[in-house]
Coordinates of C-alpha atoms and ligand atoms in Angstrom, one line a residue:
M1 CA 116.1 135.0 135.1
P2 CA 113.7 133.0 137.2
R3 CA 115.4 130.0 138.6
T4 CA 113.6 126.7 138.7
Y5 CA 114.2 124.3 141.6
F6 CA 113.2 120.7 141.3
P7 CA 112.6 118.5 144.3
R8 CA 114.4 115.1 144.6
P9 CA 112.8 112.6 142.3
S10 CA 109.8 111.0 143.9
N11 CA 110.0 107.4 144.6
Y12 CA 106.7 107.0 143.0
H13 CA 108.6 106.6 139.8
F14 CA 111.3 104.6 141.4
P15 CA 110.1 101.1 140.2
L16 CA 110.3 102.2 136.6
W17 CA 113.9 103.1 137.1
L18 CA 114.4 99.8 138.8
G19 CA 113.0 98.1 135.7
I20 CA 115.3 100.1 133.4
S21 CA 118.3 99.2 135.6
F22 CA 117.4 95.6 135.3
I23 CA 117.5 95.8 131.5
A24 CA 120.9 97.5 131.6
A25 CA 122.0 94.7 133.9
A26 CA 120.5 92.1 131.6
F27 CA 122.7 93.3 128.7
I28 CA 125.7 93.3 130.9
G29 CA 124.8 89.9 132.2
L30 CA 124.4 88.7 128.6
A31 CA 128.1 89.5 128.1
T32 CA 128.9 86.7 130.6
I33 CA 127.9 84.2 127.8
F34 CA 131.2 84.9 126.3
I35 CA 133.2 84.4 129.5
E36 CA 134.1 80.8 129.6
P37 CA 134.6 80.2 133.3
I38 CA 131.2 81.6 134.0
E39 CA 129.7 79.5 131.2
D40 CA 131.4 76.4 132.6
W41 CA 130.1 77.1 136.0
A42 CA 126.6 77.6 134.7
H43 CA 126.8 74.2 132.9
R44 CA 127.9 72.4 136.0
H45 CA 125.3 73.8 138.3
Y46 CA 122.4 74.5 136.0
L47 CA 120.0 71.9 137.4
T48 CA 120.3 73.2 141.0
W49 CA 119.9 76.9 139.9
H50 CA 117.1 76.1 137.6
L51 CA 115.2 74.4 140.4
I52 CA 115.9 77.2 142.9
L53 CA 114.8 79.9 140.4
E54 CA 111.7 78.1 139.2
I55 CA 110.6 77.4 142.8
A56 CA 111.0 81.1 143.5
S57 CA 109.0 82.2 140.5
I58 CA 106.3 79.5 141.2
A59 CA 106.1 80.9 144.8
F60 CA 105.7 84.4 143.4
A61 CA 103.1 83.4 140.9
F62 CA 101.1 81.6 143.7
A63 CA 101.5 84.7 145.8
V64 CA 100.1 86.9 143.0
F65 CA 97.2 84.6 142.8
A66 CA 96.6 84.5 146.6
L67 CA 96.9 88.3 147.0
G68 CA 94.8 89.0 144.0
W69 CA 92.2 86.6 145.2
S70 CA 92.0 88.0 148.7
T71 CA 91.9 91.6 147.3
Y72 CA 89.0 90.5 145.1
R73 CA 87.1 89.0 148.1
K74 CA 87.3 92.3 149.9
H75 CA 86.7 94.6 146.9
P76 CA 85.6 92.8 143.8
Q77 CA 87.7 94.3 141.0
R78 CA 87.6 92.5 137.7
N79 CA 91.1 93.0 136.4
I80 CA 92.8 91.9 139.6
L81 CA 90.7 88.8 139.5
Y82 CA 91.8 88.1 135.9
L83 CA 95.4 88.6 136.9
A84 CA 95.0 86.2 139.8
C85 CA 93.4 83.5 137.6
A86 CA 96.1 83.8 134.9
F87 CA 98.8 83.4 137.6
I88 CA 97.4 80.3 139.1
G89 CA 97.7 78.8 135.6
V90 CA 101.2 80.1 135.3
A91 CA 102.2 78.6 138.6
L92 CA 100.7 75.2 137.7
L93 CA 102.3 75.1 134.3
D94 CA 105.7 76.2 135.7
I95 CA 105.5 73.3 138.2
A96 CA 105.0 71.0 135.2
H97 CA 107.9 72.7 133.4
T98 CA 110.2 72.3 136.3
L99 CA 109.3 68.6 136.8
S100 CA 109.9 68.0 133.1
F101 CA 113.3 69.5 133.0
E102 CA 116.0 67.2 131.7
G103 CA 117.9 65.8 134.7
M104 CA 114.8 65.7 137.0
P105 CA 113.2 62.3 137.7
A106 CA 110.6 61.3 135.1
F107 CA 107.4 63.3 135.3
V108 CA 104.8 60.8 134.2
T109 CA 106.7 60.2 130.9
P110 CA 110.5 60.5 130.4
N111 CA 111.8 64.0 130.5
N112 CA 113.4 65.9 127.6
P113 CA 114.0 69.6 126.7
E114 CA 111.1 69.7 124.4
K115 CA 108.6 68.6 127.0
A116 CA 109.8 71.3 129.4
I117 CA 109.7 73.9 126.6
Y118 CA 106.0 73.2 125.7
F119 CA 104.9 73.8 129.3
W120 CA 107.1 76.8 129.4
L121 CA 105.7 78.4 126.3
V122 CA 102.0 77.9 127.4
A123 CA 102.8 79.4 130.8
R124 CA 104.5 82.4 129.3
Y125 CA 101.7 83.0 126.8
M126 CA 99.2 82.7 129.6
A127 CA 101.1 85.3 131.6
A128 CA 101.5 87.6 128.6
V129 CA 97.9 87.4 127.4
G130 CA 96.6 87.7 131.0
L131 CA 98.7 90.9 131.5
L132 CA 97.7 92.3 128.2
I133 CA 94.0 91.8 129.0
V134 CA 94.5 93.3 132.5
V135 CA 96.1 96.5 131.2
W136 CA 93.8 96.8 128.2
L137 CA 90.4 96.5 129.9
P138 CA 89.2 99.5 132.0
W139 CA 89.4 99.0 135.7
P140 CA 85.9 99.0 137.1
S141 CA 84.9 97.2 140.2
V142 CA 82.7 94.2 139.5
N143 CA 79.8 96.1 141.1
E144 CA 80.0 98.7 138.4
L145 CA 79.8 96.2 135.6
P146 CA 76.6 95.3 133.9
Q147 CA 75.3 92.3 135.9
R148 CA 74.4 90.2 132.9
H149 CA 75.8 87.0 134.2
G150 CA 75.7 87.8 137.9
R151 CA 78.8 88.3 140.1
I152 CA 79.8 84.6 140.3
A153 CA 80.4 84.5 136.6
H154 CA 83.3 87.0 137.0
L155 CA 84.9 84.4 139.1
V156 CA 84.0 81.1 137.5
W157 CA 84.7 81.8 133.9
P158 CA 88.3 83.0 134.0
L159 CA 89.3 80.4 136.5
S160 CA 87.6 77.6 134.5
L161 CA 89.2 78.8 131.3
V162 CA 92.7 78.9 132.9
L163 CA 92.3 75.4 134.5
A164 CA 91.0 74.0 131.2
I165 CA 94.1 75.3 129.4
V166 CA 96.3 73.8 132.0
L167 CA 94.6 70.4 131.8
L168 CA 94.6 70.4 128.0
T169 CA 98.4 71.2 128.0
L170 CA 99.2 68.5 130.5
G171 CA 97.1 66.0 128.5
V172 CA 98.7 66.8 125.1
V173 CA 102.3 67.2 126.3
L174 CA 102.2 64.1 128.4
Y175 CA 100.1 61.7 126.3
A176 CA 100.2 63.0 122.8
P177 CA 103.5 64.7 122.3
A178 CA 103.7 63.5 118.7
W179 CA 101.0 66.0 117.8
L180 CA 103.3 68.9 118.7
P181 CA 105.9 70.5 116.3
Q182 CA 109.6 70.4 117.1
V183 CA 110.9 73.2 119.3
F184 CA 114.4 71.9 120.2
N185 CA 117.1 69.8 118.7
T186 CA 120.0 68.6 120.8
E187 CA 122.4 69.4 118.0
T188 CA 121.1 72.6 116.4
G189 CA 119.4 74.1 119.5
L190 CA 116.2 76.0 119.3
S191 CA 113.9 75.6 116.3
D192 CA 112.7 78.6 114.4
L193 CA 109.2 78.0 115.8
K194 CA 110.4 78.3 119.4
I195 CA 112.3 81.5 118.6
V196 CA 109.4 83.0 116.8
S197 CA 107.1 82.0 119.7
E198 CA 109.4 83.8 122.2
Y199 CA 109.3 86.9 120.0
G200 CA 105.5 86.6 120.0
I201 CA 105.6 86.7 123.8
I202 CA 108.0 89.7 123.8
T203 CA 105.6 91.5 121.4
L204 CA 102.6 90.9 123.7
H205 CA 104.7 92.3 126.6
I206 CA 105.7 95.4 124.6
L207 CA 102.1 95.9 123.5
A208 CA 100.9 95.8 127.1
L209 CA 103.7 98.1 128.1
A210 CA 102.7 100.6 125.4
I211 CA 99.1 100.6 126.6
L212 CA 100.3 101.1 130.2
L213 CA 102.6 103.9 129.3
R214 CA 99.8 105.8 127.6
R215 CA 97.7 105.4 130.8
L216 CA 100.5 106.3 133.2
P217 CA 100.3 110.1 133.0
N218 CA 96.7 110.4 133.8
N219 CA 96.1 107.2 135.7
S220 CA 94.0 107.8 138.7
E221 CA 92.9 104.4 139.6
C222 CA 96.2 103.0 140.7
N223 CA 99.9 103.5 140.3
L224 CA 101.0 101.3 137.4
Y225 CA 104.7 102.0 137.5
L226 CA 105.5 98.7 139.3
L227 CA 103.5 96.8 136.7
A228 CA 105.3 98.6 133.9
S229 CA 108.6 97.5 135.4
A230 CA 107.5 93.9 135.7
L231 CA 106.5 93.9 132.0
L232 CA 109.8 95.3 131.0
L233 CA 111.6 92.6 132.9
M234 CA 109.5 89.9 131.4
A235 CA 110.3 91.1 127.9
V236 CA 114.0 91.1 128.8
S237 CA 113.8 87.7 130.2
E238 CA 112.1 86.4 127.0
L239 CA 114.8 88.0 124.9
L240 CA 117.4 85.9 126.7
F241 CA 115.3 82.7 126.0
T242 CA 115.6 83.4 122.2
S243 CA 119.4 83.0 122.3
Y244 CA 120.4 79.9 124.2
T245 CA 122.0 77.0 122.4
A246 CA 122.2 74.5 125.3
I247 CA 119.5 74.2 128.0
S248 CA 122.3 74.8 130.6
D249 CA 123.9 78.0 129.4
T250 CA 124.2 81.4 131.1
A251 CA 121.5 83.1 128.9
M252 CA 119.0 80.5 130.2
L253 CA 119.9 81.0 133.8
L254 CA 119.8 84.8 133.5
G255 CA 116.4 84.6 131.8
H256 CA 115.1 82.6 134.8
I257 CA 116.5 85.2 137.2
Y258 CA 114.7 88.0 135.4
K259 CA 111.5 86.0 135.2
A260 CA 111.5 85.4 139.0
A261 CA 112.3 89.1 139.6
A262 CA 109.5 90.2 137.3
Y263 CA 107.0 88.0 139.2
L264 CA 108.3 89.5 142.4
L265 CA 107.6 93.0 141.1
L266 CA 104.2 92.0 140.0
Y267 CA 103.5 90.7 143.6
M268 CA 104.8 94.0 145.0
A269 CA 102.5 95.9 142.7
L270 CA 99.6 94.1 144.3
D271 CA 101.0 94.1 147.8
T272 CA 101.8 97.8 148.0
G273 CA 98.4 98.7 146.7
H274 CA 99.7 99.9 143.4
L275 CA 97.2 97.7 141.5
Q276 CA 94.5 97.8 144.1
P277 CA 91.2 99.5 143.5
P278 CA 90.6 102.8 145.4
P279 CA 88.5 101.3 148.3
F280 CA 91.3 98.9 149.2
R281 CA 93.9 101.6 149.0
I282 CA 91.9 104.0 151.1
Q283 CA 91.8 101.3 153.9
Q284 CA 95.4 100.7 153.5
L285 CA 96.3 104.4 153.6
E286 CA 94.1 105.0 156.6
K287 CA 96.0 102.3 158.5
A288 CA 99.4 103.6 157.4
L289 CA 98.4 107.1 158.3
E290 CA 97.8 106.2 161.9
I291 CA 101.5 105.7 162.5
A292 CA 102.9 108.1 159.9
I293 CA 103.6 110.9 162.4
Q294 CA 105.1 108.7 165.1
N295 CA 107.3 107.0 162.6
Q296 CA 108.5 110.4 161.2
Q297 CA 107.3 109.7 157.7
V298 CA 105.9 113.2 157.2
H299 CA 107.8 116.4 156.6
L300 CA 107.1 119.9 155.4
A301 CA 107.8 121.5 152.0
F302 CA 107.9 125.2 151.3
Q303 CA 106.8 126.6 148.0
P304 CA 108.0 130.1 147.3
V305 CA 105.6 132.9 146.4
M306 CA 107.1 135.6 144.3
G307 CA 106.3 139.3 144.0
L308 CA 105.4 140.2 140.5
S309 CA 106.5 143.8 140.6
N310 CA 109.9 143.3 142.1
G311 CA 110.7 139.6 141.5
R312 CA 111.5 139.2 145.2
L313 CA 110.5 136.3 147.4
A314 CA 107.2 137.5 148.9
G315 CA 106.2 134.5 151.0
A316 CA 105.8 130.7 151.0
E317 CA 103.2 128.1 151.3
V318 CA 103.7 125.3 153.7
L319 CA 102.8 121.9 152.3
I320 CA 102.8 118.5 154.0
R321 CA 104.6 115.6 152.4
W322 CA 104.3 111.9 153.3
T323 CA 106.8 109.2 152.3
H324 CA 105.8 105.7 153.3
P325 CA 108.6 103.1 153.3
K326 CA 106.6 100.7 151.3
L327 CA 103.9 102.7 149.5
G328 CA 106.2 105.5 148.4
T329 CA 105.3 109.2 148.2
I330 CA 101.6 109.9 148.7
G331 CA 100.3 113.3 147.8
P332 CA 98.3 115.4 150.3
A333 CA 95.5 115.7 147.8
E334 CA 95.0 111.9 148.3
F335 CA 95.6 111.5 152.0
I336 CA 94.2 114.7 153.5
P337 CA 90.6 113.7 152.6
I338 CA 91.2 110.3 154.0
A339 CA 92.6 111.8 157.2
E340 CA 89.5 114.1 157.4
K341 CA 87.1 111.2 157.2
S342 CA 88.9 108.9 159.5
G343 CA 89.4 111.4 162.3
L344 CA 93.1 111.7 161.9
M345 CA 93.2 115.3 160.7
P346 CA 93.4 117.0 164.0
E347 CA 96.6 115.2 164.8
I348 CA 98.1 115.8 161.4
G349 CA 96.9 119.5 161.4
E350 CA 98.5 120.0 164.8
W351 CA 101.7 118.4 163.6
V352 CA 101.8 120.8 160.6
L353 CA 101.1 123.9 162.6
K354 CA 103.5 123.1 165.3
N355 CA 106.4 122.2 163.0
A356 CA 105.7 125.1 160.7
V357 CA 105.7 127.6 163.5
A358 CA 108.9 126.0 165.0
Q359 CA 110.7 126.1 161.6
I360 CA 109.6 129.7 160.8
A361 CA 110.6 130.8 164.3
L362 CA 114.1 129.2 163.8
W363 CA 114.5 131.1 160.5
V364 CA 113.5 134.3 162.1
R365 CA 115.9 133.9 165.0
Q366 CA 118.7 133.0 162.5
G367 CA 118.0 136.2 160.6
L368 CA 117.7 134.3 157.4
P369 CA 116.3 136.2 154.5
P370 CA 112.8 134.7 154.7
N371 CA 111.5 137.8 156.4
V372 CA 108.2 137.0 154.8
C373 CA 104.8 135.4 155.6
F374 CA 104.4 131.6 155.6
S375 CA 101.0 130.3 155.0
V376 CA 99.7 127.1 156.4
N377 CA 96.7 125.2 155.0
L378 CA 93.8 124.6 157.3
S379 CA 91.3 121.8 156.6
L380 CA 87.6 121.9 157.5
V381 CA 88.0 119.8 160.6
Q382 CA 90.9 122.0 161.8
F383 CA 89.0 125.2 161.0
R384 CA 86.0 124.1 163.0
Y385 CA 88.0 123.1 166.0
P386 CA 86.8 125.4 168.8
L387 CA 90.2 125.9 170.3
L388 CA 91.9 126.8 167.0
V389 CA 92.5 130.4 167.8
E390 CA 93.8 129.7 171.3
R391 CA 96.1 126.9 170.0
I392 CA 97.6 129.2 167.4
R393 CA 98.1 131.9 170.1
Q394 CA 99.9 129.4 172.3
L395 CA 102.2 128.2 169.6
L396 CA 103.2 131.7 168.6
E397 CA 103.9 132.4 172.2
T398 CA 105.8 129.2 172.9
Y399 CA 108.1 129.7 169.8
Q400 CA 108.1 133.5 170.2
L401 CA 107.1 134.0 166.6
P402 CA 105.7 137.5 165.8
P403 CA 102.2 136.8 164.2
H404 CA 102.8 138.6 161.0
F405 CA 105.1 135.8 159.9
L406 CA 102.2 133.3 160.0
G407 CA 99.3 133.1 157.5
L408 CA 96.5 130.7 157.2
E409 CA 94.8 129.4 154.0
I410 CA 91.3 128.1 153.9
T411 CA 89.3 127.2 150.8
E412 CA 86.1 128.9 149.9
S413 CA 84.1 125.8 150.8
V414 CA 85.7 125.6 154.2
A415 CA 84.8 129.3 154.8
M416 CA 81.3 128.8 153.6
H417 CA 80.6 125.7 155.7
N418 CA 79.3 127.6 158.5
A419 CA 79.8 131.1 157.2
E420 CA 78.7 133.0 160.3
S421 CA 81.0 131.3 162.7
A422 CA 83.8 131.4 160.0
I423 CA 83.5 135.1 159.9
Q424 CA 84.0 135.3 163.6
T425 CA 87.0 133.0 163.7
L426 CA 88.6 134.8 160.8
R427 CA 88.1 138.1 162.5
T428 CA 89.7 136.9 165.7
L429 CA 92.7 135.5 163.8
R430 CA 93.2 138.7 162.0
E431 CA 93.0 140.7 165.2
Q432 CA 95.9 138.5 166.4
G433 CA 97.9 139.8 163.4
I434 CA 97.7 136.6 161.4
S435 CA 97.1 137.1 157.6
L436 CA 94.4 135.1 155.9
S437 CA 94.0 133.7 152.4
I438 CA 91.0 132.3 150.6
D439 CA 92.5 129.3 148.7
D440 CA 91.4 127.9 145.3
F441 CA 89.3 131.0 144.8
G442 CA 86.7 130.7 142.0
T443 CA 86.1 127.0 142.4
G444 CA 83.9 127.0 145.5
H445 CA 80.7 128.7 146.2
A446 CA 81.5 131.7 148.3
S447 CA 78.9 134.4 148.0
L448 CA 80.3 137.8 147.3
S449 CA 78.5 139.2 150.4
H450 CA 80.3 136.7 152.6
L451 CA 83.6 137.4 150.8
K452 CA 83.3 141.0 151.9
L453 CA 82.7 139.9 155.6
F454 CA 85.5 137.4 155.6
D455 CA 87.9 140.3 155.4
A456 CA 90.8 138.1 154.1
N457 CA 94.1 139.6 153.1
T458 CA 94.6 137.5 150.0
L459 CA 92.7 135.7 147.3
K460 CA 94.5 132.8 145.8
I461 CA 93.4 132.4 142.1
D462 CA 92.9 128.7 141.5
Q463 CA 95.3 126.9 139.1
S464 CA 92.4 125.9 136.9
F465 CA 92.1 129.5 135.7
V466 CA 95.8 129.9 135.2
R467 CA 96.4 126.7 133.3
D468 CA 95.0 127.8 130.0
L469 CA 95.4 131.5 130.6
A470 CA 97.5 132.0 127.4
L471 CA 95.0 130.0 125.3
D472 CA 91.5 130.8 126.6
P473 CA 90.3 134.4 126.6
R474 CA 87.6 133.4 129.1
D475 CA 90.2 132.5 131.7
R476 CA 91.8 135.8 131.1
A477 CA 88.5 137.5 131.7
I478 CA 87.9 135.6 134.9
V479 CA 91.4 136.4 136.3
Q480 CA 90.9 140.0 135.4
A481 CA 87.6 140.1 137.2
I482 CA 89.1 138.4 140.3
V483 CA 92.0 140.8 140.4
T484 CA 89.8 143.9 140.0
M485 CA 87.4 142.8 142.6
A486 CA 90.1 141.8 145.1
H487 CA 91.8 145.2 144.7
A488 CA 88.5 147.0 145.1
L489 CA 88.0 145.1 148.4
G490 CA 91.5 145.9 149.6
M491 CA 92.8 142.3 149.0
R492 CA 96.0 141.0 147.3
T493 CA 95.9 138.3 144.7
I494 CA 98.2 135.3 144.3
A495 CA 98.0 133.3 141.1
E496 CA 98.6 129.6 141.7
G497 CA 100.1 127.0 139.4
V498 CA 102.1 129.3 137.2
E499 CA 104.2 127.1 134.9
T500 CA 105.1 129.1 131.8
A501 CA 106.5 132.5 130.8
A502 CA 103.3 133.2 128.8
Q503 CA 101.1 132.8 131.9
L504 CA 103.4 135.0 133.8
E505 CA 103.4 137.8 131.2
I506 CA 99.6 137.8 131.1
L507 CA 99.3 137.9 134.9
K508 CA 101.6 140.9 135.0
T509 CA 99.4 142.8 132.5
L510 CA 96.3 141.8 134.5
G511 CA 97.8 143.4 137.6
C512 CA 98.1 140.3 139.7
D513 CA 100.3 140.9 142.8
Q514 CA 102.1 137.6 143.4
V515 CA 102.7 134.3 141.7
Q516 CA 103.4 130.7 142.9
G517 CA 104.2 127.8 140.6
Y518 CA 106.7 125.5 139.1
Y519 CA 107.9 128.3 136.8
F520 CA 109.8 129.6 139.8
S521 CA 110.0 126.7 142.0
R522 CA 108.4 123.5 143.1
P523 CA 107.8 122.9 146.9
L524 CA 111.2 122.7 148.5
S525 CA 112.8 120.9 151.4
T526 CA 114.0 123.1 154.4
E527 CA 117.6 123.2 153.1
E528 CA 116.5 123.9 149.5
F529 CA 114.2 126.7 150.7
E530 CA 117.1 128.3 152.6
A531 CA 119.2 128.3 149.5
F532 CA 116.4 129.6 147.4
S533 CA 115.6 132.5 149.7
L534 CA 119.3 133.4 149.9
S535 CA 119.4 133.8 146.2
H536 CA 116.2 135.7 145.9
R537 CA 116.5 138.2 148.7
R538 CA 117.1 141.2 146.5
P539 CA 114.6 142.5 144.0
Q540 CA 115.2 141.2 140.5
A541 CA 113.7 141.9 137.1
I542 CA 111.0 139.4 136.7
S543 CA 110.6 138.6 133.1
A544 CA 109.2 135.9 131.0
Ligands
C2E601 P1 96.7 123.8 147.5 O1 96.6 124.4 148.8 O2 96.0 124.4 146.4 O3 98.3 123.7 147.2 C1 98.8 124.0 146.0 C2 99.1 122.6 145.3 O4 99.5 122.9 143.9 C3 100.3 121.9 145.9 O5 100.0 120.5 145.7 C4 101.5 122.3 145.0 O6 102.5 121.4 145.0 C5 100.8 122.4 143.7 N1 101.5 123.3 142.7 C6 102.2 124.3 143.0 N2 102.7 124.9 141.9 C7 102.2 124.2 140.9 C8 102.3 124.3 139.4 O7 103.0 125.2 138.9 N3 101.7 123.4 138.7 C9 100.9 122.4 139.3 N4 100.3 121.5 138.5 N5 100.8 122.3 140.6 C10 101.4 123.2 141.4 P2 100.2 119.5 146.9 O8 101.4 119.8 147.7 O9 100.1 118.1 146.3 O10 98.9 119.8 147.8 C11 97.7 119.5 147.3 C12 96.6 120.0 148.3 O11 96.7 119.3 149.5 C13 96.8 121.5 148.6 O12 96.3 122.2 147.6 C14 96.1 121.6 149.9 O13 94.7 121.7 149.7 C15 96.3 120.2 150.6 N6 97.4 120.3 151.6 C16 98.8 120.3 151.4 N7 99.4 120.4 152.5 C17 98.5 120.5 153.5 C18 98.5 120.7 154.9 O14 99.5 120.8 155.6 N8 97.3 120.8 155.6 C19 96.1 120.8 154.9 N9 95.0 120.9 155.6 N10 96.0 120.6 153.6 C20 97.2 120.5 152.9
CA602 CA1 96.8 126.2 149.7
CA603 CA1 95.3 126.4 146.1

């Protein structure tokens, strides 16, 4: 039976778990309503705590505005601008709410619970509608939008609308409160209208969350997990506001805590680049990448490659991993192109090669089962580096690693960039005893005449042909053609991205030599790879 290894959960998903934990905590917190000493304590200190929590959430709302605004000025992105505008309104209305709270000095007119609740409700609706619009609209930059009203309109309209709502609310609540329906009664507590209004806010949050969750799996513009957590927390906070009977009880205090925490998460979503448009994130990653290696934020992962005929560990691909303390896990598919453009790739490539050779040499010395070839990916910049061959020779010598343990992978496009010199480099590397793979085969534009001259050992069949192998007969035909051609040219084939038993079965019948993919194992840490190789050292029946 093939064994599947999963890596530790990525902290990319962490914020969502944080959100879910907050909800669990909210329900536990709710239980404190029934504990009298806590309830008494809340009654005695509610004004202080209300003030502290409101000041915190007002500060977070202002911070959301300020950060959204500055992001917009650098990279005009419509949705972030809307979010910023909505939150300046939220901050202003929450100031009015705090000043109107019973027990505070009179804010223009005498304070009472109803006055505070009116400001509260408008602020919450503004946040909820703002967030719903933000998640619902697509995320183009302002430059990509039709310029019907000119760029300034994107800025002036939402801000004017929000400020108009704030002024109108202030005017009516302060000078014409008689127009407004009752939301609170000192004897009976909240009116039905207030409770229904809170459920309206919860519904808006849940709607926004549902839209967001649909987009999460294939969202490419930004990482929306932090935003999802913030929405969850806001919904929980509102739930607590449907249940209080006195303005000073525990449910109310808890609700305020969750509201402040939700706004903090929203700020973090902006601050960590989760909600930022690609150009901003690129700049941010570029900066962060400069110190990633010194700060030991990168490490290597090893993905097993299995022999199809004997089910034995046949090799492994070395893949770089980057975990930033604030930005979370960032995939190589995202940061390698940035490193290439910003000139950081030579340093990163050198780090990968050196650490890979050191680790493999250690395994070889320890006599660990991985008596197999480890292949390292080379980017275009690395491959064109004139001293590449010499550097690899030096590393092998320094770490006393026999060359047949090391393989190199280059994509078709890298090989074709300057095909004549590539052929020369590849030949020299092979003469040193290093094996070579052409990566992502079938997606680039290698000509067959060059393929013959590259004289690589292995063709790696790209995942895109493997994905629908069991469904699309055309993919099957392509894989069959690649395998036949590779064998005729004396090359091995490795199918990438094998995830299912059905794909494996077909690859076997098509005569593919080796497979790599989540079906057997995800990329593993050093210790996990050691364990995996120990359990896969003997041949085993490989069956679907
Ligand atoms: P690649 O060379 O094609 O590497 C294979 C990618 O497919 C890896 O993604 C791997 O985690 C993923 N993968 C493996 N099995 C499966 C599967 O069953 N299903 C799916 N959906 N994916 C699978 P990863 O690690 O995110 O790397 C992405 C790309 O970044 C690599 O593509 C490679 O081009 C580049 N890269 C990674 N590490 C390095 C490095 O150290 N140096 C250079 N120059 N490039 C690297
Ligand atoms: Ca590769
Ligand atoms: Ca590949």
